[in-house]
CSV table of C-alpha atoms in Angstrom, one decimal:
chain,number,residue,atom,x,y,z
A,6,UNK,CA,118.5,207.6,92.6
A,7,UNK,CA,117.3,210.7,94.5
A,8,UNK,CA,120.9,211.8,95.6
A,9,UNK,CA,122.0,211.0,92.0
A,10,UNK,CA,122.9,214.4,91.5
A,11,UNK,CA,124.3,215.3,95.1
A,12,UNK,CA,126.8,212.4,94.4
A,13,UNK,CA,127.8,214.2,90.9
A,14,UNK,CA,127.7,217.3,92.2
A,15,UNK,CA,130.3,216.3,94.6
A,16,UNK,CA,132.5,214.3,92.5
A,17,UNK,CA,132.8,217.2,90.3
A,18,UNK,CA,133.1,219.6,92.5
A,19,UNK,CA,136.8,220.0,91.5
A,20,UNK,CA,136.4,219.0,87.4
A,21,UNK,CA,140.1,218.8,87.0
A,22,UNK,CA,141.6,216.9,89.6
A,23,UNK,CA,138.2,214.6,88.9
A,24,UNK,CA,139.1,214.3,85.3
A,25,UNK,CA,142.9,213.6,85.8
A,26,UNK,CA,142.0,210.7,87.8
A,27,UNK,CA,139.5,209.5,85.6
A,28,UNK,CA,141.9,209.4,83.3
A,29,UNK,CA,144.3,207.2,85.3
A,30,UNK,CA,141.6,205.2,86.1
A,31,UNK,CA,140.8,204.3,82.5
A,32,UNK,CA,144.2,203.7,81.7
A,33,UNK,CA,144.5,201.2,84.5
A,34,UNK,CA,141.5,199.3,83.5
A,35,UNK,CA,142.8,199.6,79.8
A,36,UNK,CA,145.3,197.9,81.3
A,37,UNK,CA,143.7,195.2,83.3
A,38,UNK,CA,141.2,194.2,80.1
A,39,UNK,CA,144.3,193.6,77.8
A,40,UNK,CA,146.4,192.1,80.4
A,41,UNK,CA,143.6,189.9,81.3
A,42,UNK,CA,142.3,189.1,77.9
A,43,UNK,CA,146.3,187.8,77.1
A,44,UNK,CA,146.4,185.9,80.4
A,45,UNK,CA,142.8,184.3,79.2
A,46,UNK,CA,144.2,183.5,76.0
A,47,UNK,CA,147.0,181.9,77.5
A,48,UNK,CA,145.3,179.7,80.4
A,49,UNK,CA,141.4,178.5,78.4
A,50,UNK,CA,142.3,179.3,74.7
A,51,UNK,CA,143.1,176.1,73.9
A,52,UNK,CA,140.0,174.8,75.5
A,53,UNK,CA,138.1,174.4,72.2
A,54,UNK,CA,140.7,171.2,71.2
A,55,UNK,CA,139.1,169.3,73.5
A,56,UNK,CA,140.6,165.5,74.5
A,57,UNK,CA,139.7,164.3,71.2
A,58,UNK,CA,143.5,164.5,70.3
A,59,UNK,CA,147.1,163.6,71.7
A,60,UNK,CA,150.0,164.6,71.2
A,61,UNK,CA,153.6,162.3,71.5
A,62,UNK,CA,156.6,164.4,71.5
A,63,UNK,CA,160.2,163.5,72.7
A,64,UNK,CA,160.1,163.7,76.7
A,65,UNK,CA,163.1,165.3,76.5
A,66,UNK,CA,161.6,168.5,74.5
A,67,UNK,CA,159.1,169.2,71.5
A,68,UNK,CA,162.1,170.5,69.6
A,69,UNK,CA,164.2,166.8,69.9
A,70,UNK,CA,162.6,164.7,66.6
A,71,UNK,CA,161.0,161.3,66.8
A,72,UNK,CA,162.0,158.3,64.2
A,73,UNK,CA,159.3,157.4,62.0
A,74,UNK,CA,159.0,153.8,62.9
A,75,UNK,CA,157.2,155.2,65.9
A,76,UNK,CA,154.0,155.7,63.9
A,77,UNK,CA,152.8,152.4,63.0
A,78,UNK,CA,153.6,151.1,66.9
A,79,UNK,CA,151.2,154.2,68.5
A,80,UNK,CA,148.8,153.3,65.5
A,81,UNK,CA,148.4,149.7,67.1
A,82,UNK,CA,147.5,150.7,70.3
A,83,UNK,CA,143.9,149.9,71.0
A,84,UNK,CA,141.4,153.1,71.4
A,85,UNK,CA,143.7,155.2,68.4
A,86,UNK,CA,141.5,155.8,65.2
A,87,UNK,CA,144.0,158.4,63.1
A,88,UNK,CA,148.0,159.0,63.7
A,89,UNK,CA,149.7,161.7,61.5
A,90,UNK,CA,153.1,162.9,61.9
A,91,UNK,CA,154.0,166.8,62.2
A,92,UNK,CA,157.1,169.4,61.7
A,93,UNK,CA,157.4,172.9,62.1
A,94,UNK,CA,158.6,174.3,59.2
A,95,UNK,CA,159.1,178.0,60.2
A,96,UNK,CA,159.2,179.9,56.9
A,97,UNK,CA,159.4,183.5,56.9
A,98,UNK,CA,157.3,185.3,53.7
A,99,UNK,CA,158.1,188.4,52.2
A,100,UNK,CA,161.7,188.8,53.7
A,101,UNK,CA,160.6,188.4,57.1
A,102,UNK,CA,157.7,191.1,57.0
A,103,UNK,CA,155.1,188.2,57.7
A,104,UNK,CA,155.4,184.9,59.7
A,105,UNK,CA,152.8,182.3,60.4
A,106,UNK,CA,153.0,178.6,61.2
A,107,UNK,CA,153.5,176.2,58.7
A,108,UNK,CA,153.8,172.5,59.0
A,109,UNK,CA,154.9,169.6,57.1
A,110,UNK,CA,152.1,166.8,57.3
A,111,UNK,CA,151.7,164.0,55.4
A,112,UNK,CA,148.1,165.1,53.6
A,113,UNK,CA,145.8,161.9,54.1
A,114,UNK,CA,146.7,161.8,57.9
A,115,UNK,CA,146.0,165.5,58.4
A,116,UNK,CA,142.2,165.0,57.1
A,117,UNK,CA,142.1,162.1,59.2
A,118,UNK,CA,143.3,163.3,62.5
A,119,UNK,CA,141.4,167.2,61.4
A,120,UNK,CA,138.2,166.6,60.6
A,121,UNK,CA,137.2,169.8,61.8
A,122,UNK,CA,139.6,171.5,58.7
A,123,UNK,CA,137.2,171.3,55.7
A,124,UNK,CA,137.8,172.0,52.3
A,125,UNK,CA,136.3,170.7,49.0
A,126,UNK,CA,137.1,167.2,47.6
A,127,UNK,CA,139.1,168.6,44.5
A,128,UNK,CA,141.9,170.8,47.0
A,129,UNK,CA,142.5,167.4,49.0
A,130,UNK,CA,143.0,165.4,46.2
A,131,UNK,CA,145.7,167.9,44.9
A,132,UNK,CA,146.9,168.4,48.1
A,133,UNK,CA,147.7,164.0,48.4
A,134,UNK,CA,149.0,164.0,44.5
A,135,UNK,CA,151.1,167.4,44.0
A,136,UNK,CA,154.2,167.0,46.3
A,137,UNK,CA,155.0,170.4,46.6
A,138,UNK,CA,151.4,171.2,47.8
A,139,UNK,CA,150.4,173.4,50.4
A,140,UNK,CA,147.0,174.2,51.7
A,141,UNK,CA,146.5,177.7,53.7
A,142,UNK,CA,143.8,178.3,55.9
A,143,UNK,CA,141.5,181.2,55.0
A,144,UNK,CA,142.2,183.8,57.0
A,145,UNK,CA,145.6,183.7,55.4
A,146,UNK,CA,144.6,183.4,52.6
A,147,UNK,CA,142.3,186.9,52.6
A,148,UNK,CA,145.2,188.5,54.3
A,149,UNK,CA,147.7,187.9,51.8
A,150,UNK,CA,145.7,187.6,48.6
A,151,UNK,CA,146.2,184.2,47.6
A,152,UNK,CA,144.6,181.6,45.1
A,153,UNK,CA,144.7,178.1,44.2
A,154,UNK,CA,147.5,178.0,41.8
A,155,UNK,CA,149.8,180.9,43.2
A,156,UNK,CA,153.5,180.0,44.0
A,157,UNK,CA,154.2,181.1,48.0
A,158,UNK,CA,158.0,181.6,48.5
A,159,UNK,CA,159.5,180.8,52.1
A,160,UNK,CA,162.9,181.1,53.7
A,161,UNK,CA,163.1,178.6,56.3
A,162,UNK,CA,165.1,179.9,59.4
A,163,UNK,CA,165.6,175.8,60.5
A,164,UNK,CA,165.7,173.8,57.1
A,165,UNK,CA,168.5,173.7,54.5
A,166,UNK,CA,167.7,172.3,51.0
A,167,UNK,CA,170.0,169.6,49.6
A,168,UNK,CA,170.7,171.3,47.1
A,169,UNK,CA,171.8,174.6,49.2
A,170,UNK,CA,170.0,177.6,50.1
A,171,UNK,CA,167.0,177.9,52.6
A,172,UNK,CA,164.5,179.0,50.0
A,173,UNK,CA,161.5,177.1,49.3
A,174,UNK,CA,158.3,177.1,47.3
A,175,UNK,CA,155.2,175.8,47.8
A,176,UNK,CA,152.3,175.8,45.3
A,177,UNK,CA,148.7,176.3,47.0
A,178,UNK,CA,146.6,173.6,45.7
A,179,UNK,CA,143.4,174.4,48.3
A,180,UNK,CA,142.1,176.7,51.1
A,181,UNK,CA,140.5,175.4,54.0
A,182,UNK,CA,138.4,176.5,56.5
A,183,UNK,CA,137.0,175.8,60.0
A,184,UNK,CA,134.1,173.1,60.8
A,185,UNK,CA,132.4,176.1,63.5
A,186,UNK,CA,133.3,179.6,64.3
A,187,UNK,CA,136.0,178.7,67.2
A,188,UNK,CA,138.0,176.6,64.2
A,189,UNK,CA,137.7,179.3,61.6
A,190,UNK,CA,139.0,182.0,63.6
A,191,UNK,CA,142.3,179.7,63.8
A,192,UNK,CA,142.1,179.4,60.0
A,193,UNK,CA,145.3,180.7,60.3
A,194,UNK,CA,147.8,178.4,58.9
A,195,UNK,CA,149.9,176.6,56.4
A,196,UNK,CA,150.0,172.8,55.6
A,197,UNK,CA,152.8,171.4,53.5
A,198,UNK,CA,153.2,168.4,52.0
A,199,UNK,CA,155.7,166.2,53.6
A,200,UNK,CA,156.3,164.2,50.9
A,201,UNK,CA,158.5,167.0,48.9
A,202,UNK,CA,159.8,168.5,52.4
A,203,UNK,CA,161.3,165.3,53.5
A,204,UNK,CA,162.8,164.6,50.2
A,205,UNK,CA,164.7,168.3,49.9
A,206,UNK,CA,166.2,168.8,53.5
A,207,UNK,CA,169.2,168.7,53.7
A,208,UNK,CA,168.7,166.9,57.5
A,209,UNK,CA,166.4,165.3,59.4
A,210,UNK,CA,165.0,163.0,56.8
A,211,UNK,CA,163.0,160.1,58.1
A,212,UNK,CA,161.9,161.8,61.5
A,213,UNK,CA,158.8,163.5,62.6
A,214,UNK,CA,159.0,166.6,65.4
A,215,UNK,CA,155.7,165.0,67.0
A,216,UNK,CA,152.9,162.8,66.1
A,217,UNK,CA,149.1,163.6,66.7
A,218,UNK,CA,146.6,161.1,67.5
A,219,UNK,CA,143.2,161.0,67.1
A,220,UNK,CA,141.2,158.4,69.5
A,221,UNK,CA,137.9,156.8,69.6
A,222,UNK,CA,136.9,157.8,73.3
A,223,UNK,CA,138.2,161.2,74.6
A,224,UNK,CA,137.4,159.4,78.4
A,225,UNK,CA,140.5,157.2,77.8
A,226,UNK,CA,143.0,159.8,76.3
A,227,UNK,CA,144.7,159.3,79.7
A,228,UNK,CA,144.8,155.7,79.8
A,229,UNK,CA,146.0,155.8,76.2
A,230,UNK,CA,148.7,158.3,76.6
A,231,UNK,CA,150.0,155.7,79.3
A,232,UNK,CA,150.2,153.0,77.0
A,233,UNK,CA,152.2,154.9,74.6
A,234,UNK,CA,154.3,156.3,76.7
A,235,UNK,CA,155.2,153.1,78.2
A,236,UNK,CA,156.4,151.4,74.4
A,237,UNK,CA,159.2,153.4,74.5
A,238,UNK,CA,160.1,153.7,77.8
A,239,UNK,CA,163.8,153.7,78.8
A,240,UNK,CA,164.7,153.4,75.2
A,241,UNK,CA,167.0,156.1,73.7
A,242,UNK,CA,163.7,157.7,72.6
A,243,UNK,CA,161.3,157.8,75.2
A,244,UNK,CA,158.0,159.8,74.6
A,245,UNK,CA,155.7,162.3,76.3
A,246,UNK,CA,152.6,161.8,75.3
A,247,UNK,CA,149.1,164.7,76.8
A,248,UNK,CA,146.0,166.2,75.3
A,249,UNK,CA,146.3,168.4,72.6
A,250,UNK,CA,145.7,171.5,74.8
A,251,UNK,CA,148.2,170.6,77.3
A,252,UNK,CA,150.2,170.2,74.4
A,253,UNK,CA,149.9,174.0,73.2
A,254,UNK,CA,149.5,175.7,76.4
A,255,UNK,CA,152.9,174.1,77.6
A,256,UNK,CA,154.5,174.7,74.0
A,257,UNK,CA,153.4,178.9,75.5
A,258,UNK,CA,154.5,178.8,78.6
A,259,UNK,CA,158.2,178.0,77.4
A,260,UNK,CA,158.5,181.8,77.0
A,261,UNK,CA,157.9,181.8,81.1
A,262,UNK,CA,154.8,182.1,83.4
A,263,UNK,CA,152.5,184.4,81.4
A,264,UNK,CA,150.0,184.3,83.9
A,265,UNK,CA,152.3,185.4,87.0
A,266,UNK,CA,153.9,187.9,84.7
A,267,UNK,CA,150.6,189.1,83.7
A,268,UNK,CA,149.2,189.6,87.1
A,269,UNK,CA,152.2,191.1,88.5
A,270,UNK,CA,152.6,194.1,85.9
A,271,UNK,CA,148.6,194.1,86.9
A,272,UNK,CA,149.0,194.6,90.6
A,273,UNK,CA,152.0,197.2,90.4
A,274,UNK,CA,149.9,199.3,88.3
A,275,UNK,CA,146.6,199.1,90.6
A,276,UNK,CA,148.7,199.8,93.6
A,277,UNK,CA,150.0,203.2,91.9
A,278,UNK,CA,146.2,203.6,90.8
A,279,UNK,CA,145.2,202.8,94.6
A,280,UNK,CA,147.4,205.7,95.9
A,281,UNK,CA,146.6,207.9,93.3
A,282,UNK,CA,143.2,207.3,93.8
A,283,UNK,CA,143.2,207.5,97.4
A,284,UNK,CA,145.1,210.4,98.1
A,285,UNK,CA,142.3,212.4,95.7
A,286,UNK,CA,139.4,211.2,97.4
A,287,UNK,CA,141.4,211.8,100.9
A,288,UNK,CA,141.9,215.5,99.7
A,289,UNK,CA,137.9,215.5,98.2
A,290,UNK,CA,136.6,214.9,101.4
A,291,UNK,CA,138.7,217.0,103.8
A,292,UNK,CA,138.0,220.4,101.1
A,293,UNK,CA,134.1,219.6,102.1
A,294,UNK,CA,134.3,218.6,105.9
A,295,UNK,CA,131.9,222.1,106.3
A,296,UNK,CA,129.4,221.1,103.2
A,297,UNK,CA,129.2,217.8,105.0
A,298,UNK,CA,128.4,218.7,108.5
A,299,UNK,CA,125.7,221.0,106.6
A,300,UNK,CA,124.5,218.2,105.8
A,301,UNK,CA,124.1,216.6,108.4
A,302,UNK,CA,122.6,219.9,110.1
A,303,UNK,CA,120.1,219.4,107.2
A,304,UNK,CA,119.1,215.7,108.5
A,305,UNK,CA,121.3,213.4,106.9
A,306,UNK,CA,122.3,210.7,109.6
A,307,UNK,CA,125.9,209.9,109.8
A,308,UNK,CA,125.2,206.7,108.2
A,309,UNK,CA,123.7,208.6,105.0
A,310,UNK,CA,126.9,211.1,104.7
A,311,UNK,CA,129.1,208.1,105.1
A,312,UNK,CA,127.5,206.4,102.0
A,313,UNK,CA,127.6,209.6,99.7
A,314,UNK,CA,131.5,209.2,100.1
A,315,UNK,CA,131.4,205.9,99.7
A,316,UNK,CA,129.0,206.2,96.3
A,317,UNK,CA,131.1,209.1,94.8
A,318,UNK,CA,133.9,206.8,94.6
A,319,UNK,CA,131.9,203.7,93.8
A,320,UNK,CA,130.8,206.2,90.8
A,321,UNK,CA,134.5,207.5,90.2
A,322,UNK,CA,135.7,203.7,90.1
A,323,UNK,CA,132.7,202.3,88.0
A,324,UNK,CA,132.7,205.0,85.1
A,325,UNK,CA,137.0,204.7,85.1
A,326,UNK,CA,136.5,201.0,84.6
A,327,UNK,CA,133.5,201.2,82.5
A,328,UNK,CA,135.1,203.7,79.7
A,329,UNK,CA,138.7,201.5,80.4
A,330,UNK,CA,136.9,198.2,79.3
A,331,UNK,CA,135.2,199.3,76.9
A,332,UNK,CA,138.6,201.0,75.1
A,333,UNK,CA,140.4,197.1,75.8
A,334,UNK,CA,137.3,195.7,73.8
A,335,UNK,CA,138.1,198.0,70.9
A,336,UNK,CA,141.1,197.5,70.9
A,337,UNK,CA,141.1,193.5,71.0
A,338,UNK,CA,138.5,193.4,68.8
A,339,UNK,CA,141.2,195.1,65.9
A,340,UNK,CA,143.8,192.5,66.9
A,341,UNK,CA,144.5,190.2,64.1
A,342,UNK,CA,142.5,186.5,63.6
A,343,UNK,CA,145.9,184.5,64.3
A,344,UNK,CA,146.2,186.4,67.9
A,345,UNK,CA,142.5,185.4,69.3
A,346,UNK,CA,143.1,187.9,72.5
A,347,UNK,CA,139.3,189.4,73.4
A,348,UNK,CA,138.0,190.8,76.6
A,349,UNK,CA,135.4,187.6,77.3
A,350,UNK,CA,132.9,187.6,80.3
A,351,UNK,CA,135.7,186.3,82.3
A,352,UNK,CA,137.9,189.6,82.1
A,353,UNK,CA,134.8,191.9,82.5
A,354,UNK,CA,134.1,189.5,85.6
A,355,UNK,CA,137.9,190.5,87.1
A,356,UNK,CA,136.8,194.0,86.2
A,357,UNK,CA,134.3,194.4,88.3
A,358,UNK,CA,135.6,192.4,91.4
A,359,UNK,CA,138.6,194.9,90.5
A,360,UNK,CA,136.3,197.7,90.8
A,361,UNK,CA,134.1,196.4,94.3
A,362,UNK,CA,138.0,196.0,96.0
A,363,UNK,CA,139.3,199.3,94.4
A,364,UNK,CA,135.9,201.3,95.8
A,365,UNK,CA,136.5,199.8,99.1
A,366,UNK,CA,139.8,200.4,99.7
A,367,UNK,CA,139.7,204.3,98.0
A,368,UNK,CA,136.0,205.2,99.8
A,369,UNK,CA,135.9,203.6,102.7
A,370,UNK,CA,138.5,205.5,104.9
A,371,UNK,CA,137.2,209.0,104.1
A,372,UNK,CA,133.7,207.3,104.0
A,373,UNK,CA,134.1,207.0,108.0
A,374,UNK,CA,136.1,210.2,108.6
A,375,UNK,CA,132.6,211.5,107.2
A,376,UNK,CA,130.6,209.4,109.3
A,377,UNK,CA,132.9,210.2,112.6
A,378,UNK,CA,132.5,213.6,111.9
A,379,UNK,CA,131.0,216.2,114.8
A,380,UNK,CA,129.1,219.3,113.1
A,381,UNK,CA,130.1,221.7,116.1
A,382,UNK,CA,134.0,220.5,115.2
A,383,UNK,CA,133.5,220.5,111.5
A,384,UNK,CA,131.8,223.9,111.5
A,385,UNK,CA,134.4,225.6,113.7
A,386,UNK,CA,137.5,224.2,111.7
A,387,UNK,CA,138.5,221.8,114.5
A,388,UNK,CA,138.4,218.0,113.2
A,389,UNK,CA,140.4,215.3,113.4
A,390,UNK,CA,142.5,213.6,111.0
A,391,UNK,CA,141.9,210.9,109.6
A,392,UNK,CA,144.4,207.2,110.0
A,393,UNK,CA,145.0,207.7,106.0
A,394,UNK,CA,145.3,211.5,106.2
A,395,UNK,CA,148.1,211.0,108.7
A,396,UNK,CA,150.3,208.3,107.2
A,397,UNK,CA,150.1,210.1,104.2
A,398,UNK,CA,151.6,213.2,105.8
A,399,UNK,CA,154.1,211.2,107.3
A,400,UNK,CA,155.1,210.1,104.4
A,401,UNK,CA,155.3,213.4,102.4
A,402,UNK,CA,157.6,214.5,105.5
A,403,UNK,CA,159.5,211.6,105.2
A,404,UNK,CA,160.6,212.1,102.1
A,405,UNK,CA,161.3,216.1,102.1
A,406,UNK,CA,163.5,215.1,104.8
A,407,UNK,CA,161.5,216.8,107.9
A,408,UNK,CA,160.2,214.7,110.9
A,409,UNK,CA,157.3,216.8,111.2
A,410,UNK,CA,154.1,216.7,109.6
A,411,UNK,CA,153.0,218.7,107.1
A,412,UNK,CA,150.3,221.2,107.5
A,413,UNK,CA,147.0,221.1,105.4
């Protein structure tokens, strides 16, 4: 702590350029906290659904409806306690302004396959007798305003009513609400009662896009999947069956490889931050090569003068990062309940390996010009440069077009 103030005296010895790289820095690990927070979302969101849960879709895709008769045959396989049958709806509300999910259920399997959606026993009775029903989850329901009794109008962008026309309306009849915290901040959505959905499309009737099933003993969901899978093999509807995570983790990563997308646009933008970075502690050090070997006239060993450098851009790096989180926390935490992005432990963990690497590879190189440093050469103007010093001149002549290097 005793050469606290040496290290931020040096730092900020030239407040500007200090500041402007601060500022990069914060926008990089802006950045890297929302980046990462998506890419967390993405590969352990879905984590909380546990194995408690499969789900059967068509092997061919989730989008290619099952027939019905399917249900009672995965019902009959030993281990399965609840099967209920499920279609996307995809309504759009308020001409398109706000879209949520929505799904067709049939209402008595949905509280037996979701026990952890509660709600009070009047809104599920209503829900299993009034066939154009709908129960909202409710975060919805806060966000939009809505009551038992109101009238929600939807314009499906998939189903056609028999009777022409893609508008639909669904009365709410209840408003549920998760068993824990994880559940109620996913208290997102809209159930609809199958029962007047089936009846009004103009297509599709009689077939379910997937069915979810609820087993006794999470240790067997594999063996179980297996068994259903294998009823309908090489029939002209053969089934994929996998855990309810896998299940919505694979139904993401149709829009491509989040994850490698993710870390690419994060690696591009450190390697700008790294050159950026390193270029200004480069110049930092070279503007002090005098002050240093002062230093060392003072008593400071070359060891000691090596790990100033090194500190100031440990404390560059740190408060950039620090002030760069912090901004990706805000701003996750204003994101809306039915996107559950946040910065978790895990993203402040990348952080800081991001920061140890970034330090390193910034600090080190003019951390041992300082160290190699003679006072008699330093003092009398005559040092040498240093291996990043000259590629980087190099470079700068390479692209002005002259072989030579550049002069300080």
């Amino acid at each position: 702590m005793k050469y606290l103030g040496l290290i931020f005296a040096g730092l900020f010895r030239k407040k500007l350029r200090t500041f402007l790289t601060l500022a990069s820095l914060i926008a990089a690990f802006s950045l890297l906290g929302l980046l990462q927070s998506v890419n967390s979302l993405f590969s352990g969101a879905a984590d909380f659904l546990g194995a408690s849960r499969l789900i059967t879709q068509a092997s061919v895709s989730f989008t290619t409806a099952l027939p019905m008769r399917f249900l009672p045959q995965i019902e009959a396989v030993p281990g399965v306690s609840a099967v209920n049958h499920s279609q996307f709806f995809g309504g759009q509300y308020q001409d398109g302004r706000g879209f949520f999910p929505q799904f067709a259920v049939n209402p008595q399997r949905l509280r037996d396959t979701y026990p952890e959606w509660v709600m009070d026993e009047d809104s599920w009775r209503r829900f299993i007798s009034t066939q154009d029903g709908t129960i909202v989850g409710r975060n919805l329901a806060n966000q939009y305003g809505w009551k038992v009794g109101d009238i929600v109008p939807l314009n499906s962008f998939i189903w056609q009513k028999t009777t022409g026309g893609n508008s639909w309306e669904w009365r709410v009849v209840g408003i549920f609400d998760g068993v824990n915290e994880d559940w109620s901040e996913r208290a997102n959505l809209m159930y609809l009662n199958y029962g007047q959905f089936d009846e009004a499309r103009a297509n599709g009737k009689g077939l379910a896009g997937i069915f979810v099933v609820r087993i006794a003993d999470p240790e067997q969901s594999d063996r179980i999947a297996s068994v259903i899978d294998a009823k309908f093999e090489n029939s002209s509807d053969e089934t994929k069956t996998q855990k309810e995570s896998e299940f919505q983790l694979g139904f993401i990563r149709q829009l491509g490889d989040i994850g490698l997308i993710v870390n690419l646009i994060t690696g591009a933008v450190f390697f700008s931050i790294l050159f950026l970075t390193g270029v200004a502690m480069s110049q930092a050090v070279r503007e002090r090569i005098p002050e240093l070997a002062v230093l060392k006239c003072l008593g400071f060993t070359d060891r000691q003068v090596m790990l100033l450098v090194l500190a100031e851009a440990l404390m560059l790096c740190l408060l950039g990062a620090l002030l760069g989180m912090l901004l990706a926390s805000a701003a996750t935490g204003i994101v809306p309940p039915e996107f559950p992005v946040r910065a978790d432990l895990r993203v402040w963990l990348i952080a800081a390996a991001s920061v140890v690497v970034l330090t390193l590879a910034v600090g080190l190189p003019p951390a041992l010009t300082a160290r190699r440093l003679k006072i008699v050469d330093a003092l009398a103007g005559r040092t040498d440069e240093s291996a990043l010093e000259r590629v980087l001149r190099r470079l700068v002549g390479a692209f002005s077009g002259r072989n030579e290097e550049v002069r300080a």
